[in-house]
Short mmCIF file of C-alpha atoms and ligand atoms in Angstrom, two decimals:
data_model
loop_
_atom_site.label_atom_id
_atom_site.label_comp_id
_atom_site.label_asym_id
_atom_site.label_seq_id
_atom_site.Cartn_x
_atom_site.Cartn_y
_atom_site.Cartn_z
CA MET A 1 2.21 -12.75 -7.41
CA PRO A 2 4.86 -15.45 -6.90
CA GLN A 3 4.58 -18.02 -4.13
CA ILE A 4 7.31 -19.99 -2.42
CA ASP A 5 7.15 -23.13 -0.27
CA VAL A 6 9.18 -22.87 2.93
CA ASN A 7 8.95 -24.86 6.15
CA GLY A 8 5.56 -26.33 5.19
CA GLN A 9 4.14 -22.90 4.37
CA ARG A 10 3.22 -21.44 0.98
CA LEU A 11 4.10 -17.75 1.14
CA CYS A 12 3.12 -14.98 -1.27
CA TYR A 13 5.72 -12.37 -2.02
CA GLU A 14 6.57 -9.53 -4.37
CA ASP A 15 9.76 -9.90 -6.37
CA ARG A 16 10.60 -6.89 -8.52
CA GLY A 17 13.70 -5.36 -10.08
CA SER A 18 17.12 -6.90 -10.49
CA GLY A 19 20.59 -6.76 -9.02
CA THR A 20 21.41 -6.53 -5.32
CA ALA A 21 18.39 -7.67 -3.33
CA VAL A 22 16.74 -6.20 -0.27
CA VAL A 23 13.98 -7.90 1.76
CA LEU A 24 11.28 -5.68 3.29
CA VAL A 25 9.41 -7.26 6.23
CA HIS A 26 6.05 -5.90 7.36
CA GLY A 27 4.70 -5.32 10.87
CA PHE A 28 1.51 -6.07 12.80
CA PRO A 29 -1.41 -6.19 11.94
CA LEU A 30 -0.37 -5.72 8.33
CA ASP A 31 1.08 -7.32 5.23
CA GLY A 32 3.61 -6.50 2.54
CA ARG A 33 1.43 -3.72 1.12
CA VAL A 34 2.66 -1.40 3.85
CA TRP A 35 6.04 -1.33 2.05
CA GLN A 36 4.51 -0.66 -1.39
CA GLY A 37 5.58 2.99 -1.68
CA VAL A 38 9.15 2.18 -0.65
CA ALA A 39 9.31 -0.82 -3.00
CA ASP A 40 8.07 1.32 -5.90
CA ARG A 41 10.95 3.72 -5.30
CA LEU A 42 13.63 1.04 -4.84
CA VAL A 43 12.98 -1.15 -7.90
CA ALA A 44 15.06 1.10 -10.12
CA ARG A 45 18.01 0.46 -7.77
CA GLY A 46 17.85 -3.27 -7.13
CA ARG A 47 15.77 -6.38 -6.54
CA VAL A 48 13.04 -5.82 -3.97
CA ILE A 49 11.51 -8.82 -2.18
CA VAL A 50 8.42 -8.15 -0.05
CA PRO A 51 6.97 -11.24 1.62
CA ASP A 52 3.65 -11.60 3.36
CA LEU A 53 4.71 -13.33 6.57
CA ARG A 54 3.20 -16.68 7.52
CA GLY A 55 -0.55 -16.32 8.06
CA PHE A 56 -0.72 -12.67 6.90
CA GLY A 57 -2.00 -11.04 3.74
CA ARG A 58 -2.75 -13.49 0.97
CA ASN A 59 -1.38 -16.48 2.90
CA ALA A 60 -3.47 -19.09 4.70
CA ALA A 61 -4.45 -18.09 8.25
CA GLN A 62 -2.30 -19.56 11.03
CA SER A 63 -3.34 -20.10 14.62
CA ALA A 64 0.07 -20.54 16.28
CA PHE A 65 3.63 -19.54 15.48
CA THR A 66 6.65 -17.88 17.03
CA LEU A 67 8.76 -14.99 15.78
CA ARG A 68 11.52 -17.56 15.32
CA ASP A 69 9.19 -19.43 12.91
CA LEU A 70 8.82 -16.22 10.91
CA ALA A 71 12.60 -15.75 10.91
CA ASP A 72 13.08 -19.36 9.79
CA ASP A 73 10.66 -18.71 6.90
CA LEU A 74 12.65 -15.65 5.84
CA ALA A 75 15.94 -17.53 6.01
CA ALA A 76 14.56 -20.40 3.91
CA MET A 77 13.10 -17.95 1.41
CA MET A 78 16.37 -16.03 1.09
CA GLU A 79 18.31 -19.27 0.57
CA GLN A 80 15.84 -20.58 -2.04
CA LEU A 81 15.86 -17.31 -3.94
CA GLY A 82 19.65 -17.26 -3.84
CA ILE A 83 19.78 -13.73 -2.43
CA ALA A 84 21.53 -14.32 0.90
CA PRO A 85 23.42 -12.51 2.25
CA CYS A 86 21.63 -9.25 1.52
CA PRO A 87 20.18 -6.25 3.38
CA VAL A 88 16.96 -6.96 5.30
CA ALA A 89 14.58 -4.27 6.55
CA GLY A 90 11.91 -4.84 9.17
CA LEU A 91 9.09 -2.57 10.26
CA SER A 92 8.14 -2.86 13.95
CA MET A 93 7.15 -6.54 14.41
CA GLY A 94 9.12 -7.04 11.19
CA GLY A 95 12.09 -5.56 13.06
CA TYR A 96 11.67 -8.17 15.80
CA VAL A 97 11.67 -10.82 13.06
CA VAL A 98 14.82 -9.36 11.47
CA MET A 99 16.58 -9.36 14.86
CA ALA A 100 15.47 -12.98 15.38
CA LEU A 101 16.85 -13.76 11.91
CA ALA A 102 20.20 -12.12 12.65
CA LYS A 103 20.40 -13.99 15.96
CA ALA A 104 19.59 -17.41 14.51
CA TYR A 105 21.40 -17.01 11.18
CA PRO A 106 24.50 -14.85 11.74
CA GLY A 107 25.67 -13.27 8.48
CA ILE A 108 22.48 -13.88 6.49
CA ALA A 109 21.56 -10.19 6.68
CA SER A 110 24.45 -8.17 5.28
CA ARG A 111 22.82 -5.10 6.78
CA LEU A 112 19.86 -4.62 9.09
CA ILE A 113 17.44 -1.75 8.56
CA LEU A 114 15.29 -1.60 11.69
CA VAL A 115 12.31 0.69 11.31
CA ASP A 116 10.01 1.97 14.07
CA THR A 117 10.97 -0.95 16.27
CA LYS A 118 12.60 -1.72 19.59
CA ALA A 119 14.95 -4.32 21.07
CA ALA A 120 13.52 -4.88 24.55
CA ALA A 121 11.12 -7.70 25.35
CA ASP A 122 7.62 -6.91 26.58
CA THR A 123 7.13 -5.90 30.21
CA PRO A 124 4.61 -7.89 32.28
CA GLU A 125 2.02 -5.14 31.62
CA GLN A 126 2.70 -5.28 27.88
CA LYS A 127 2.36 -9.07 27.94
CA GLN A 128 -1.08 -8.68 29.49
CA LYS A 129 -2.02 -6.32 26.68
CA ARG A 130 -0.88 -8.93 24.15
CA ASP A 131 -3.18 -11.48 25.81
CA ALA A 132 -6.03 -8.98 25.58
CA MET A 133 -5.21 -8.26 21.92
CA ALA A 134 -5.22 -11.98 21.10
CA ALA A 135 -8.58 -12.38 22.87
CA LEU A 136 -9.97 -9.36 21.01
CA ALA A 137 -8.84 -10.69 17.64
CA THR A 138 -10.39 -14.07 18.38
CA ALA A 139 -13.67 -12.71 19.73
CA GLU A 140 -14.26 -9.69 17.51
CA GLY A 141 -11.99 -10.00 14.49
CA ALA A 142 -9.61 -7.80 12.54
CA ARG A 143 -11.82 -4.73 12.52
CA ALA A 144 -11.75 -4.56 16.33
CA VAL A 145 -7.96 -4.90 16.25
CA ALA A 146 -7.80 -2.11 13.67
CA ASP A 147 -10.04 0.07 15.87
CA GLN A 148 -7.57 -0.34 18.72
CA MET A 149 -4.37 0.03 16.69
CA ALA A 150 -5.31 2.73 14.16
CA PRO A 151 -5.16 5.73 16.51
CA MET A 152 -1.55 4.86 17.44
CA MET A 153 -0.18 4.05 14.01
CA LEU A 154 0.12 7.29 12.05
CA ALA A 155 1.35 10.80 12.73
CA SER A 156 -1.41 13.33 13.37
CA SER A 157 -0.61 14.91 10.00
CA ALA A 158 -1.75 11.75 8.16
CA THR A 159 -4.39 12.33 5.50
CA PRO A 160 -7.85 10.72 5.80
CA GLN A 161 -6.93 8.69 2.70
CA ALA A 162 -3.79 7.32 4.39
CA VAL A 163 -5.81 6.40 7.48
CA ALA A 164 -8.41 4.64 5.31
CA ASP A 165 -5.77 2.79 3.26
CA LEU A 166 -3.98 1.53 6.36
CA ARG A 167 -7.26 0.45 7.95
CA GLN A 168 -8.10 -1.50 4.82
CA ILE A 169 -4.84 -3.46 5.15
CA MET A 170 -5.42 -4.05 8.88
CA GLU A 171 -9.03 -5.16 8.48
CA SER A 172 -8.13 -7.68 5.80
CA GLN A 173 -5.87 -9.78 8.07
CA PRO A 174 -7.08 -13.19 9.31
CA PRO A 175 -8.14 -12.92 12.99
CA ALA A 176 -6.48 -16.24 13.90
CA THR A 177 -3.16 -14.93 12.58
CA LEU A 178 -3.55 -11.68 14.51
CA ALA A 179 -4.15 -13.59 17.74
CA ALA A 180 -1.15 -15.83 17.07
CA ALA A 181 1.07 -12.86 16.24
CA ALA A 182 0.09 -11.01 19.42
CA LEU A 183 1.15 -14.04 21.46
CA ALA A 184 4.32 -14.46 19.38
CA MET A 185 5.28 -10.86 20.15
CA ARG A 186 4.44 -11.40 23.83
CA ASP A 187 6.87 -14.29 23.94
CA ARG A 188 9.67 -12.75 21.85
CA ASP A 189 13.27 -12.65 23.01
CA ASP A 190 14.84 -9.53 24.42
CA PHE A 191 17.25 -8.48 21.69
CA THR A 192 19.08 -5.78 23.66
CA ASP A 193 22.11 -7.98 24.28
CA LEU A 194 22.13 -9.15 20.67
CA LEU A 195 22.92 -5.64 19.42
CA PRO A 196 26.60 -5.42 20.45
CA THR A 197 27.21 -8.90 18.97
CA LEU A 198 26.06 -7.95 15.47
CA ASP A 199 28.85 -7.69 12.91
CA ALA A 200 26.56 -6.33 10.20
CA PRO A 201 25.92 -2.59 9.99
CA VAL A 202 22.54 -1.54 11.35
CA ASN A 203 20.55 1.49 10.25
CA TRP A 204 17.86 2.31 12.81
CA VAL A 205 15.11 4.34 11.17
CA PHE A 206 12.42 6.01 13.22
CA GLY A 207 9.40 8.23 12.68
CA ASP A 208 9.77 11.29 14.88
CA ALA A 209 6.14 10.95 16.03
CA ASP A 210 6.15 7.18 16.66
CA ALA A 211 3.71 6.52 19.52
CA ILE A 212 4.47 2.79 19.84
CA SER A 213 8.28 2.49 19.58
CA PRO A 214 9.43 5.63 21.40
CA PRO A 215 11.94 7.76 19.41
CA ASP A 216 13.77 8.66 22.65
CA ALA A 217 14.74 5.03 23.14
CA VAL A 218 16.46 4.69 19.78
CA ALA A 219 19.76 6.57 20.35
CA PRO A 220 20.79 4.42 23.37
CA LEU A 221 20.11 1.30 21.28
CA VAL A 222 22.22 2.56 18.41
CA ALA A 223 25.02 3.35 20.88
CA ARG A 224 25.19 -0.40 21.65
CA LEU A 225 25.87 -1.29 18.03
CA ASN A 226 29.32 -1.80 16.48
CA GLN A 227 28.24 -0.11 13.27
CA GLY A 228 25.01 1.73 13.93
CA THR A 229 23.49 4.73 12.26
CA LEU A 230 20.31 6.60 13.01
CA THR A 231 17.85 8.01 10.50
CA ARG A 232 15.05 10.25 11.73
CA ILE A 233 12.01 10.47 9.48
CA PRO A 234 10.10 13.74 9.98
CA SER A 235 6.29 13.78 9.89
CA ALA A 236 6.05 10.04 10.42
CA GLY A 237 4.50 8.00 13.20
CA HIS A 238 4.84 4.23 13.68
CA MET A 239 4.46 3.50 9.97
CA ALA A 240 7.34 5.50 8.48
CA PRO A 241 7.60 3.39 5.27
CA PHE A 242 3.88 3.87 4.65
CA GLU A 243 3.77 7.52 5.69
CA GLN A 244 7.01 8.81 4.20
CA PRO A 245 8.05 6.25 1.57
CA GLN A 246 10.49 8.56 -0.21
CA ALA A 247 12.46 9.32 2.95
CA VAL A 248 12.59 5.64 3.93
CA ALA A 249 13.55 4.59 0.39
CA ASP A 250 16.32 7.19 0.50
CA ALA A 251 17.60 5.58 3.69
CA ILE A 252 17.74 2.13 2.06
CA ALA A 253 18.76 2.96 -1.52
CA PRO A 254 22.51 3.41 -0.80
CA PHE A 255 22.69 -0.25 0.25
CA LEU A 256 21.52 -1.40 -3.19
CA THR A 257 24.39 0.06 -5.15
C1 LIG B 1 3.84 -3.46 14.83
O1 LIG B 1 3.62 -2.38 14.27
O2 LIG B 1 4.35 -4.39 14.21
C2 LIG B 1 3.44 -3.62 16.25
O3 LIG B 1 2.84 -2.45 16.72
C3 LIG B 1 4.60 -3.98 17.12
C4 LIG B 1 4.24 -4.11 18.55
O4 LIG B 1 3.07 -4.04 18.90
O5 LIG B 1 5.15 -4.32 19.38
#
């Protein structure tokens, strides 16, 4: 697996295929493996870059960072690889990172694919839950975080194998990184007012059984966009790329031609 040095971090990433590139950004508490099924289906169409974000996956654990740091890493990676501007897809927390990227680096994402994510900042109650999640990760580790998150992640139709595979990814994340990411999400910007300022087309993709980023909230967000489209993924919860990789790959593939 290739590695790249950006902003004082050595990041692991997948780099497969050739031609027009797309970057696939994972969510919390996960790593690039959650995009594997989509990447497998897109490599025939273009170059697919799947980073493990700072501190996640095969990278060294990190005890403090912001979502802007993660966006800065992506920008530096895209510049070094010579792929910018190109489409960038983000799943949930990855969507927050992609919105932070588009805000800080206008034009670097030629298209945003926002998957199972939302634009609003956390409410005070949600911020308290982030504090509790960070404390849980620190005190009890990744398995405790997985215990809490797993029931909300997948549609009820998910197979036991899918549940086990996702848990394996969640349980392998460094606890310090999970705590830092919970606090980074707590402190993220509200991106609602960013949406009407985006020049790039945005495809908002959502699992119709997403229990974390409510499907009902998506249409009003897309209405704020200059060039927004909506893709509903049936039989998917909060992990549409993991649960229904063909449908999500179909939503991204046209941007690679
Ligand atoms: C994620 O899947 O990345 C997280 O559930 C996002 C969040 O908790 O806001």
